[in-house]
Each structure stands twice: as C-alpha cells, then as structure tokens.
Amino acid sequence: MKIAVLGGGTAGFIAAAHMTRYFPKAELWHIYDSRIPTIGVGEGTTPRFPLWLDEVTGIGPDELRARCGATVKLGSHYEGWGSHSTDFVNRFQPPRLFGYHFDAGRVTGIISDHVRAKQLDARVVSLEALPGGVTIGFEDGSQLDCDYVLDARGFPAGAWTQAPEDPEIIRMDWIPTGRAMVRRLPPSTETSMSRLVARPHGWIFQIPLRDWTSCGYVFNPSLSSDEDVLADFDVFLKEEQVEPTEIRVRVSFPNFMRRNWFDGRIFTIGNAASFVEPLEATAIGATIMQVRIAQRWMTDHHPQSAPDVGAVEHANRTMRSYVLRNSLFITWHYARGSRWDSPFWNLASRSLERARGHDYLAGHMNAMTDFLDVGRDLPGTEIGTCTEQEKWEREILPKLTKFIPFGNFSELNFAQVGHGIGYYSANKMSVGDSANG
C-alpha cells in the first residue's frame, strides 16, 4: 500500500506519525512545501491529544514538559462571560483526563521523530482521484501515484467569506469571530487552565507554557479594527500589571467545514477540512478523529477495491456531525452575552439565532436541546471543582444519564458552561424547542 501525507504543519505530522505507527509496511511519503510558513503560537488541546500521543509515540507529560516546555491542561477558566459576569470553569471530565498547553512548532518537531517516511519538499498543484488510486501533480510537472492521500495543506480558498461561494464548503456564519492578534508574555504561576477573558471586542486567551505565556485577542474584523483591538489589548495588560509586548502574530481564520472531507481516496484533514474558532481547542482533536477514520478505512478496504459509496458517505456524515455539533456548543457560550455591552457581544449573543436559520443544522439543534435539558439538572459548580477521580465516581458519575457526546462534549460540559454563563437561571423552564437565551 502506498500512502502520501501532504502538509508540514501539526495535522500533517500527526497524520504521518499515525500512518507510520499503524502501517509500518506501507510505502509512506510525507510531502510538504518548506516555502509555506507555519504559525508558531501557544496552543491548547483536549484530552484526545495526550491519549493519541501516548498511543503513537509513547510520550507522556513529563517527557513533553522536559523537551518542549509543555504544561498539563485540566480545562478552561472563563472570566466575565454570561449574564452574571462571574468566573467559572469548564473542567475536563472525568478528572483523570487532561490536555496540554504547548508550542505547536516544537511539538511538531517531537512528533516528526516518530515519522518513518520518504520526505519530499515540493509544491503540490493537483490531486486527481482515479478508480485505482490518486495521482499527485507537482509544480515541476512530475507526478506521483498513490493508493491514498491525506491532504493537510491548510485552509481551502473557498472557506473565506470574500471568495466565491463553493457548494462543497459550509461557512459557519453563526461563529462571531474571525481574527486574532497574539503576543508572548512572561510565564504564569498558574498553568493548569487556559484562561478566557471576555473583552469589549471579543475575548482574550492565555495559554500558559512552562517558559512563556501565549496571549491572544480574538475578535470580529468586520466590527473592530486591529488598532481598536490593540488599544484594548494594551489596556487589559496594564490592568494585569503586565508590560505590553509586540504583536508576534496577526492571523485571520475562516470558520468552515467541507461537506465531504473524503471521496474514497483522498482524506482532507486538519485545517484543510474544517476550522472552528479556538475557544474550546477542538482543532487537533478533529484531526485525530480524521486520521483514525482513515486508518480504519485503509485496514478494512483493499487499496485496489472500488470505494463503497455508502461507507464513504457514512464517514463524511460522521465528521459533519462532529464538527457542526462542536460549533453549536461553542456558539452557545455567547448566548448570555458578557459584562460588556458592545457591538461584538450584541452580535455574538444572537449567534444561535443565525444558526437556526440553516436547515441542515435542525437535527443537531434538536439533539442539543436534549443535552441542554440534562445539563440543567446537574450541579455545574460542583462538577467544575471536583478534582478527585474517586470522589467523581462516587458523587458525579451516578448523576449521569447520557453516555454519548454531543460532538466532543458531554452533558457535564453543558452543565458547567450553562450554569456558568447564567443560561439556566435565565431559562427557568425546560429548554423545550428553544436553544437561545
């Protein structure tokens, strides 16, 4: 079997390491264009990444901290969100689970040690799926034939709002952000939580690594200019008694997903397949889910067999559901506004109303209603402060009634966020057919 992974970012190296681990006898190519820069910022993950990293590389938290200054993440700490403008925590559940904070560039270097592939530094200009495989076309006119391709070459042109409409792209207009400015600050004494602070133009994240803190301001560029956001960014840092530093990264991002990320030969993964704003750090988890589906497909289907159309659609439907449900859970965070009465928060608090206008979200909105109802009856604060696994199994586990997630999130996440933003206190009755505050 001949497999090619395209892309030199985090998703590309995750895919290459995964294929190395599960198909050691395959002819594996890792192809990327070194002329395309990667964005090196601090990043948070969900528990999917530590579980994957240990499974594929054997690397645990102590080694990752020693080699690249990563820290263990237990969840996210929200400040100023919701109608009560109080702080709350969305802790990973159960307490034994954890994610990471890390420098994406340095972690990619560590993952690369576990890739066994033919490396090719070249620009891919075409992919053609054929009945018996895929033909990769390069800038110099040469070609490479493979059985399967995992394409992690970043955002597609059609994902951006200024591009012509692409019927294969779902643009998530219900997500209220699309740009971030990032600084590097001194290290923090508290490293177990990502910090998410509501501000007039959006929200500020702080990702605490061992040696420094990644701090970014996420906002809507249609509502606020870089200059206005930078001015408030400086105000925030002065309130924190931190000297403002230069902006290291200014980056725009589309909130989107491909309707079909897999055609039977080409798996489109990472930011090439979807992206949802970084509030709940779901990007790497989506990539891991994609490479696992690819692994199962390659295991179950002979490379020369014709793709099963029904099975291909099932794979596409699975990822559509996962990403869209993640986007709705994230959008719900904004439903009760924040301590700021501003154009951004006025728009953001109506985000779920915009989602309701898309017919393809109706089934997911109905499923979300069930999770909202269940979360109401769970003790959000108690869940967020429970740090002992035995206590969790004794006091929290018996309260659970749903044992399947909504995208990446469980009823426990709904309880923590719903009570935290004041959603349930504002909606005294059963949620019924309403998912808005």
Short mmCIF file of C-alpha atoms in Angstrom, two decimals:
data_model
loop_
_atom_site.label_atom_id
_atom_site.label_comp_id
_atom_site.label_asym_id
_atom_site.label_seq_id
_atom_site.Cartn_x
_atom_site.Cartn_y
_atom_site.Cartn_z
CA MET A 1 0.00 0.00 0.00
CA LYS A 2 1.28 3.46 -0.93
CA ILE A 3 0.18 6.43 1.19
CA ALA A 4 1.04 10.11 0.86
CA VAL A 5 0.58 12.75 3.56
CA LEU A 6 0.56 16.35 2.31
CA GLY A 7 1.39 19.25 4.62
CA GLY A 8 4.11 20.21 7.08
CA GLY A 9 2.00 21.61 9.90
CA THR A 10 0.67 19.93 13.04
CA ALA A 11 -2.06 17.99 11.19
CA GLY A 12 0.40 16.74 8.57
CA PHE A 13 2.84 15.40 11.14
CA ILE A 14 0.05 13.83 13.22
CA ALA A 15 -1.16 12.01 10.10
CA ALA A 16 2.35 10.90 9.11
CA ALA A 17 3.12 9.59 12.60
CA HIS A 18 -0.22 7.79 12.77
CA MET A 19 0.32 6.11 9.41
CA THR A 20 3.86 5.15 10.49
CA ARG A 21 2.51 3.54 13.65
CA TYR A 22 -0.34 1.56 12.08
CA PHE A 23 1.00 0.77 8.60
CA PRO A 24 4.71 0.06 9.12
CA LYS A 25 4.92 -1.98 5.89
CA ALA A 26 3.31 0.68 3.71
CA GLU A 27 5.30 2.92 1.38
CA LEU A 28 4.72 6.23 3.11
CA TRP A 29 5.51 9.61 1.60
CA HIS A 30 5.44 12.87 3.57
CA ILE A 31 5.29 15.79 1.17
CA TYR A 32 5.38 19.46 2.16
CA ASP A 33 6.49 22.79 0.76
CA SER A 34 9.10 24.40 3.02
CA ARG A 35 8.35 27.78 1.42
CA ILE A 36 4.98 27.85 3.19
CA PRO A 37 5.46 29.16 6.76
CA THR A 38 3.69 27.60 9.73
CA ILE A 39 2.19 29.66 12.55
CA GLY A 40 4.10 29.10 15.80
CA VAL A 41 1.90 30.04 18.75
CA GLY A 42 0.98 28.51 22.08
CA GLU A 43 -1.90 26.10 21.69
CA GLY A 44 -4.22 24.13 23.96
CA THR A 45 -5.72 20.69 23.38
CA THR A 46 -8.49 18.47 24.62
CA PRO A 47 -7.70 15.04 26.18
CA ARG A 48 -7.79 13.44 22.71
CA PHE A 49 -4.24 14.62 22.04
CA PRO A 50 -2.44 13.21 25.13
CA LEU A 51 -4.18 9.87 24.60
CA TRP A 52 -3.14 9.84 20.94
CA LEU A 53 0.42 10.98 21.66
CA ASP A 54 0.98 8.24 24.23
CA GLU A 55 -0.55 5.62 21.93
CA VAL A 56 1.51 6.55 18.86
CA THR A 57 4.79 7.79 20.35
CA GLY A 58 4.84 6.64 23.99
CA ILE A 59 5.45 10.24 25.12
CA GLY A 60 3.77 11.35 28.35
CA PRO A 61 3.51 14.68 30.20
CA ASP A 62 6.90 14.55 31.96
CA GLU A 63 8.82 13.98 28.73
CA LEU A 64 6.78 16.55 26.81
CA ARG A 65 7.41 19.17 29.51
CA ALA A 66 11.13 18.41 29.60
CA ARG A 67 11.55 18.51 25.83
CA CYS A 68 9.41 21.49 24.86
CA GLY A 69 8.07 23.24 27.96
CA ALA A 70 4.52 21.90 27.65
CA THR A 71 2.15 22.09 30.63
CA VAL A 72 -0.81 19.93 31.61
CA LYS A 73 -4.23 21.46 30.93
CA LEU A 74 -7.16 20.46 33.14
CA GLY A 75 -9.76 22.66 31.47
CA SER A 76 -10.62 26.31 30.80
CA HIS A 77 -11.26 29.21 33.17
CA TYR A 78 -13.80 31.76 31.91
CA GLU A 79 -13.86 35.35 33.21
CA GLY A 80 -16.64 37.87 32.59
CA TRP A 81 -18.77 35.61 30.37
CA GLY A 82 -22.55 35.38 30.68
CA SER A 83 -25.30 37.34 32.34
CA HIS A 84 -23.74 37.05 35.80
CA SER A 85 -20.27 38.14 34.61
CA THR A 86 -18.78 35.72 37.11
CA ASP A 87 -15.88 33.32 36.71
CA PHE A 88 -16.45 29.64 36.03
CA VAL A 89 -14.54 26.57 34.95
CA ASN A 90 -15.19 24.04 32.20
CA ARG A 91 -13.08 21.15 33.51
CA PHE A 92 -12.26 18.03 31.53
CA GLN A 93 -14.36 15.08 32.64
CA PRO A 94 -13.66 12.79 34.39
CA PRO A 95 -10.84 14.45 36.43
CA ARG A 96 -8.23 11.86 35.41
CA LEU A 97 -8.30 13.26 31.87
CA PHE A 98 -6.06 16.13 30.80
CA GLY A 99 -4.93 18.04 27.75
CA TYR A 100 -1.78 20.01 27.02
CA HIS A 101 -0.62 23.57 26.51
CA PHE A 102 2.32 23.64 24.12
CA ASP A 103 4.27 25.44 21.42
CA ALA A 104 2.86 23.87 18.25
CA GLY A 105 6.12 24.22 16.33
CA ARG A 106 8.18 22.45 18.99
CA VAL A 107 5.67 19.64 19.45
CA THR A 108 5.59 19.07 15.69
CA GLY A 109 9.35 18.59 15.86
CA ILE A 110 8.93 15.92 18.53
CA ILE A 111 6.22 14.12 16.56
CA SER A 112 8.46 14.15 13.49
CA ASP A 113 10.90 11.85 15.32
CA HIS A 114 8.22 9.15 15.03
CA VAL A 115 7.63 9.50 11.29
CA ARG A 116 9.21 6.91 9.00
CA ALA A 117 8.51 8.19 5.51
CA LYS A 118 10.13 9.32 2.29
CA GLN A 119 10.38 13.09 2.66
CA LEU A 120 9.73 15.29 -0.35
CA ASP A 121 9.99 19.10 -0.29
CA ALA A 122 7.76 20.11 -3.19
CA ARG A 123 4.66 22.12 -4.05
CA VAL A 124 1.59 20.07 -4.96
CA VAL A 125 -0.52 21.70 -7.67
CA SER A 126 -3.09 18.98 -8.37
CA LEU A 127 -4.75 15.89 -6.94
CA GLU A 128 -6.70 13.54 -9.19
CA ALA A 129 -8.67 10.68 -7.64
CA LEU A 130 -8.85 7.73 -10.04
CA PRO A 131 -10.60 4.35 -9.73
CA GLY A 132 -7.34 2.69 -8.69
CA GLY A 133 -5.70 5.45 -6.64
CA VAL A 134 -4.61 9.10 -6.65
CA THR A 135 -2.24 10.99 -8.93
CA ILE A 136 -0.36 13.85 -7.27
CA GLY A 137 0.87 16.58 -9.63
CA PHE A 138 3.83 18.78 -8.67
CA GLU A 139 4.88 22.28 -9.64
CA ASP A 140 7.78 20.97 -11.75
CA GLY A 141 5.43 18.82 -13.85
CA SER A 142 6.31 15.48 -12.21
CA GLN A 143 3.73 13.12 -10.76
CA LEU A 144 3.39 10.51 -8.02
CA ASP A 145 0.76 7.77 -7.90
CA CYS A 146 -0.54 6.56 -4.53
CA ASP A 147 -3.35 4.43 -3.16
CA TYR A 148 -4.44 7.06 -0.61
CA VAL A 149 -3.67 10.69 0.17
CA LEU A 150 -4.16 12.56 3.45
CA ASP A 151 -4.28 16.24 2.50
CA ALA A 152 -3.38 18.65 5.32
CA ARG A 153 -2.36 21.69 3.28
CA GLY A 154 -4.37 24.26 5.21
CA PHE A 155 -7.43 26.42 4.57
CA PRO A 156 -9.05 25.99 1.13
CA ALA A 157 -9.67 29.14 -0.89
CA GLY A 158 -13.44 28.66 -0.77
CA ALA A 159 -13.52 28.82 3.04
CA TRP A 160 -13.01 32.59 3.10
CA THR A 161 -16.07 34.83 3.05
CA GLN A 162 -14.59 37.06 0.34
CA ALA A 163 -14.20 34.08 -2.01
CA PRO A 164 -16.95 32.99 -4.43
CA GLU A 165 -19.49 30.61 -2.94
CA ASP A 166 -18.39 26.98 -3.06
CA PRO A 167 -21.20 24.41 -2.76
CA GLU A 168 -18.76 22.00 -1.10
CA ILE A 169 -17.97 24.46 1.71
CA ILE A 170 -20.18 25.26 4.71
CA ARG A 171 -19.28 28.71 6.02
CA MET A 172 -20.23 28.91 9.69
CA ASP A 173 -21.67 32.41 9.77
CA TRP A 174 -23.02 31.74 13.26
CA ILE A 175 -19.47 31.85 14.73
CA PRO A 176 -18.86 35.53 15.66
CA THR A 177 -15.04 35.72 15.39
CA GLY A 178 -12.52 35.58 12.56
CA ARG A 179 -9.21 37.16 13.54
CA ALA A 180 -6.64 37.08 16.35
CA MET A 181 -3.58 39.04 17.45
CA VAL A 182 -1.08 37.13 19.59
CA ARG A 183 1.66 38.21 21.98
CA ARG A 184 4.23 36.37 24.06
CA LEU A 185 4.13 37.21 27.77
CA PRO A 186 6.18 36.07 30.79
CA PRO A 187 5.36 32.65 32.28
CA SER A 188 2.40 32.33 34.65
CA THR A 189 2.37 30.75 38.09
CA GLU A 190 -0.96 29.07 37.24
CA THR A 191 -0.55 26.64 34.34
CA SER A 192 -3.37 24.10 34.74
CA MET A 193 -6.10 26.09 32.97
CA SER A 194 -6.43 28.01 29.73
CA ARG A 195 -7.69 31.46 30.63
CA LEU A 196 -10.51 33.04 28.54
CA VAL A 197 -11.39 36.64 29.40
CA ALA A 198 -14.34 38.50 27.88
CA ARG A 199 -13.40 41.91 26.46
CA PRO A 200 -15.36 44.58 24.52
CA HIS A 201 -14.20 43.43 21.06
CA GLY A 202 -14.22 39.68 21.76
CA TRP A 203 -12.15 37.66 24.19
CA ILE A 204 -8.55 37.18 25.27
CA PHE A 205 -6.90 33.80 25.71
CA GLN A 206 -3.87 32.97 27.80
CA ILE A 207 -2.11 29.65 27.16
CA PRO A 208 0.41 29.12 29.98
CA LEU A 209 3.54 27.21 28.96
CA ARG A 210 6.49 26.47 31.24
CA ASP A 211 8.71 29.26 29.89
CA TRP A 212 6.23 31.79 28.50
CA THR A 213 2.54 32.56 28.05
CA SER A 214 0.80 32.82 24.69
CA CYS A 215 -1.75 35.63 24.93
CA GLY A 216 -4.12 36.47 22.08
CA TYR A 217 -7.10 38.71 21.42
CA VAL A 218 -9.80 37.02 19.30
CA PHE A 219 -12.31 39.32 17.60
CA ASN A 220 -14.57 40.02 14.62
CA PRO A 221 -12.69 42.03 11.96
CA SER A 222 -15.98 43.21 10.44
CA LEU A 223 -16.78 45.03 13.69
CA SER A 224 -13.40 46.08 15.07
CA SER A 225 -10.15 47.29 13.53
CA ASP A 226 -6.74 45.97 14.52
CA GLU A 227 -6.00 49.40 16.00
CA ASP A 228 -9.09 49.39 18.25
CA VAL A 229 -8.40 45.85 19.42
CA LEU A 230 -4.73 46.60 20.07
CA ALA A 231 -5.68 49.60 22.20
CA ASP A 232 -7.94 47.45 24.40
CA PHE A 233 -5.31 44.70 24.44
CA ASP A 234 -2.87 47.21 25.96
CA VAL A 235 -5.49 48.32 28.49
CA PHE A 236 -6.03 44.71 29.56
CA LEU A 237 -2.32 44.08 30.03
CA LYS A 238 -1.91 47.26 32.06
CA GLU A 239 -4.83 46.16 34.27
CA GLU A 240 -2.93 42.88 34.72
CA GLN A 241 0.22 44.87 35.51
CA VAL A 242 2.00 43.27 32.56
CA GLU A 243 4.14 45.34 30.22
CA PRO A 244 2.67 45.19 26.69
CA THR A 245 4.89 43.39 24.20
CA GLU A 246 4.97 43.47 20.43
CA ILE A 247 2.36 41.58 18.42
CA ARG A 248 4.06 38.42 17.17
CA VAL A 249 1.21 37.07 15.05
CA ARG A 250 -1.76 38.67 13.29
CA VAL A 251 -3.88 35.94 11.75
CA SER A 252 -7.32 35.72 10.19
CA PHE A 253 -9.23 32.44 10.16
CA PRO A 254 -12.36 31.16 8.43
CA ASN A 255 -14.96 29.19 10.38
CA PHE A 256 -15.97 26.48 7.94
CA MET A 257 -16.13 22.82 7.07
CA ARG A 258 -16.14 20.77 3.90
CA ARG A 259 -19.40 18.96 3.30
CA ASN A 260 -17.37 15.97 2.16
CA TRP A 261 -13.86 15.52 3.52
CA PHE A 262 -13.35 12.07 1.97
CA ASP A 263 -14.03 10.73 -1.54
CA GLY A 264 -12.82 7.15 -1.14
CA ARG A 265 -9.19 8.00 -1.99
CA ILE A 266 -8.37 11.46 -0.62
CA PHE A 267 -8.83 12.27 3.07
CA THR A 268 -8.86 16.05 3.63
CA ILE A 269 -7.76 16.64 7.22
CA GLY A 270 -6.90 19.37 9.72
CA ASN A 271 -7.50 22.98 8.66
CA ALA A 272 -7.94 21.79 5.08
CA ALA A 273 -11.17 20.08 6.19
CA SER A 274 -12.61 22.39 8.86
CA PHE A 275 -11.90 25.05 11.42
CA VAL A 276 -13.94 26.40 14.34
CA GLU A 277 -12.65 29.31 16.41
CA PRO A 278 -10.18 28.24 19.14
CA LEU A 279 -12.43 28.81 22.18
CA GLU A 280 -12.62 25.12 23.16
CA ALA A 281 -9.40 23.96 21.40
CA THR A 282 -11.14 21.42 19.16
CA ALA A 283 -8.89 21.60 16.06
CA ILE A 284 -6.31 18.95 16.94
CA GLY A 285 -9.00 16.62 18.27
CA ALA A 286 -10.80 16.80 14.92
CA THR A 287 -7.55 15.91 13.11
CA ILE A 288 -7.04 12.88 15.34
CA MET A 289 -10.59 11.72 14.68
CA GLN A 290 -9.97 12.08 10.94
CA VAL A 291 -6.73 10.05 10.93
CA ARG A 292 -8.39 7.32 12.99
CA ILE A 293 -11.22 7.08 10.45
CA ALA A 294 -8.60 6.96 7.68
CA GLN A 295 -6.74 4.18 9.49
CA ARG A 296 -9.90 2.10 9.86
CA TRP A 297 -10.79 2.63 6.21
CA MET A 298 -7.38 1.51 4.98
CA THR A 299 -7.49 -1.51 7.28
CA ASP A 300 -10.96 -2.60 6.16
CA HIS A 301 -10.72 -1.89 2.41
CA HIS A 302 -8.25 -3.35 -0.09
CA PRO A 303 -6.42 -0.47 -1.80
CA GLN A 304 -7.40 -1.70 -5.25
CA SER A 305 -11.08 -2.20 -4.46
CA ALA A 306 -13.70 0.29 -5.61
CA PRO A 307 -14.81 2.58 -2.75
CA ASP A 308 -18.13 1.68 -1.13
CA VAL A 309 -20.29 4.75 -1.78
CA GLY A 310 -22.43 4.16 1.31
CA ALA A 311 -19.38 3.75 3.55
CA VAL A 312 -17.82 6.94 2.12
CA GLU A 313 -20.99 8.89 2.89
CA HIS A 314 -21.06 7.45 6.42
CA ALA A 315 -17.51 8.73 7.01
CA ASN A 316 -18.47 12.16 5.71
CA ARG A 317 -21.66 12.26 7.76
CA THR A 318 -19.75 11.30 10.92
CA MET A 319 -17.31 14.20 10.59
CA ARG A 320 -20.03 16.67 9.57
CA SER A 321 -21.95 15.83 12.72
CA TYR A 322 -18.85 16.06 14.92
CA VAL A 323 -17.70 19.45 13.63
CA LEU A 324 -21.14 21.06 13.38
CA ARG A 325 -22.07 19.98 16.90
CA ASN A 326 -18.79 21.34 18.24
CA SER A 327 -19.56 24.64 16.53
CA LEU A 328 -23.02 24.83 18.13
CA PHE A 329 -21.68 24.08 21.62
CA ILE A 330 -19.04 26.79 21.18
CA THR A 331 -21.62 29.26 19.84
CA TRP A 332 -23.80 28.63 22.89
CA HIS A 333 -21.06 30.10 25.12
CA TYR A 334 -22.05 33.53 23.78
CA ALA A 335 -25.81 33.14 24.36
CA ARG A 336 -25.94 35.16 27.59
CA GLY A 337 -23.52 37.87 26.49
CA SER A 338 -20.85 39.13 28.85
CA ARG A 339 -20.04 42.00 31.18
CA TRP A 340 -19.55 44.17 28.09
CA ASP A 341 -22.39 45.92 26.25
CA SER A 342 -20.71 46.29 22.87
CA PRO A 343 -21.37 45.66 19.16
CA PHE A 344 -19.41 42.42 19.34
CA TRP A 345 -21.36 40.98 22.25
CA ASN A 346 -24.68 42.16 20.85
CA LEU A 347 -23.88 40.19 17.68
CA ALA A 348 -22.37 37.21 19.49
CA SER A 349 -25.32 36.77 21.86
CA ARG A 350 -27.57 36.22 18.81
CA SER A 351 -25.28 33.64 17.20
CA LEU A 352 -27.58 30.68 17.81
CA GLU A 353 -30.41 32.58 16.14
CA ARG A 354 -28.29 32.73 12.98
CA ALA A 355 -27.55 29.01 13.27
CA ARG A 356 -31.25 28.29 13.49
CA GLY A 357 -31.66 29.76 10.02
CA HIS A 358 -29.77 26.87 8.39
CA ASP A 359 -31.98 23.84 7.68
CA TYR A 360 -29.02 21.41 7.77
CA LEU A 361 -28.49 22.28 11.45
CA ALA A 362 -32.05 21.44 12.54
CA GLY A 363 -31.31 17.86 13.60
CA HIS A 364 -28.21 18.94 15.51
CA MET A 365 -30.11 21.75 17.23
CA ASN A 366 -32.76 19.25 18.33
CA ALA A 367 -30.08 16.93 19.71
CA MET A 368 -28.52 19.87 21.51
CA THR A 369 -31.83 20.60 23.22
CA ASP A 370 -31.65 17.21 24.95
CA PHE A 371 -28.17 18.00 26.29
CA LEU A 372 -29.30 21.43 27.46
CA ASP A 373 -32.16 19.87 29.40
CA VAL A 374 -29.95 17.24 31.01
CA GLY A 375 -27.27 19.80 31.92
CA ARG A 376 -29.83 21.88 33.80
CA ASP A 377 -30.25 19.21 36.46
CA LEU A 378 -26.52 18.66 37.03
CA PRO A 379 -24.52 20.71 39.59
CA GLY A 380 -22.25 22.72 37.32
CA THR A 381 -20.13 24.32 40.05
CA GLU A 382 -19.69 21.04 41.89
CA ILE A 383 -18.58 19.34 38.68
CA GLY A 384 -16.13 22.11 37.89
CA THR A 385 -14.49 21.98 41.32
CA CYS A 386 -14.27 18.18 41.58
CA THR A 387 -10.61 17.22 41.11
CA GLU A 388 -10.51 13.73 42.65
CA GLN A 389 -11.34 10.75 40.44
CA GLU A 390 -12.70 8.60 43.30
CA LYS A 391 -14.97 11.41 44.51
CA TRP A 392 -16.13 11.98 40.93
CA GLU A 393 -17.02 8.30 40.54
CA ARG A 394 -18.86 8.35 43.85
CA GLU A 395 -20.75 11.65 43.57
CA ILE A 396 -20.90 12.73 39.92
CA LEU A 397 -20.99 9.54 37.87
CA PRO A 398 -24.32 8.29 39.35
CA LYS A 399 -25.99 11.53 38.20
CA LEU A 400 -25.22 10.95 34.52
CA THR A 401 -27.94 9.84 32.11
CA LYS A 402 -26.26 10.33 28.72
CA PHE A 403 -23.21 8.33 27.80
CA ILE A 404 -22.69 9.61 24.27
CA PRO A 405 -21.16 13.01 23.46
CA PHE A 406 -22.51 15.94 21.51
CA GLY A 407 -19.55 16.32 19.18
CA ASN A 408 -16.63 16.43 21.60
CA PHE A 409 -18.73 17.48 24.61
CA SER A 410 -20.75 15.68 27.27
CA GLU A 411 -23.65 16.66 29.50
CA LEU A 412 -21.02 17.57 32.11
CA ASN A 413 -19.63 20.28 29.83
CA PHE A 414 -23.15 21.55 29.20
CA ALA A 415 -23.77 21.73 32.95
CA GLN A 416 -20.57 23.66 33.66
CA VAL A 417 -21.00 26.18 30.84
CA GLY A 418 -24.78 26.51 31.17
CA HIS A 419 -24.70 27.30 34.86
CA GLY A 420 -21.53 29.36 34.41
CA ILE A 421 -22.97 31.78 31.83
CA GLY A 422 -26.31 32.03 33.66
CA TYR A 423 -28.21 30.28 30.88
CA TYR A 424 -30.26 28.06 33.18
CA SER A 425 -31.15 30.80 35.65
CA ALA A 426 -32.45 32.85 32.71
CA ASN A 427 -34.42 29.88 31.33
CA LYS A 428 -36.28 28.53 34.33
CA MET A 429 -38.47 26.11 32.43
CA SER A 430 -37.41 23.15 30.33
CA VAL A 431 -35.44 24.22 27.28
CA GLY A 432 -38.07 22.65 25.02
CA ASP A 433 -37.59 23.78 21.46
CA SER A 434 -35.51 26.83 22.32
CA ALA A 435 -31.71 26.90 22.42
CA ASN A 436 -31.38 30.64 22.88
CA GLY A 437 -31.01 32.72 25.99
#
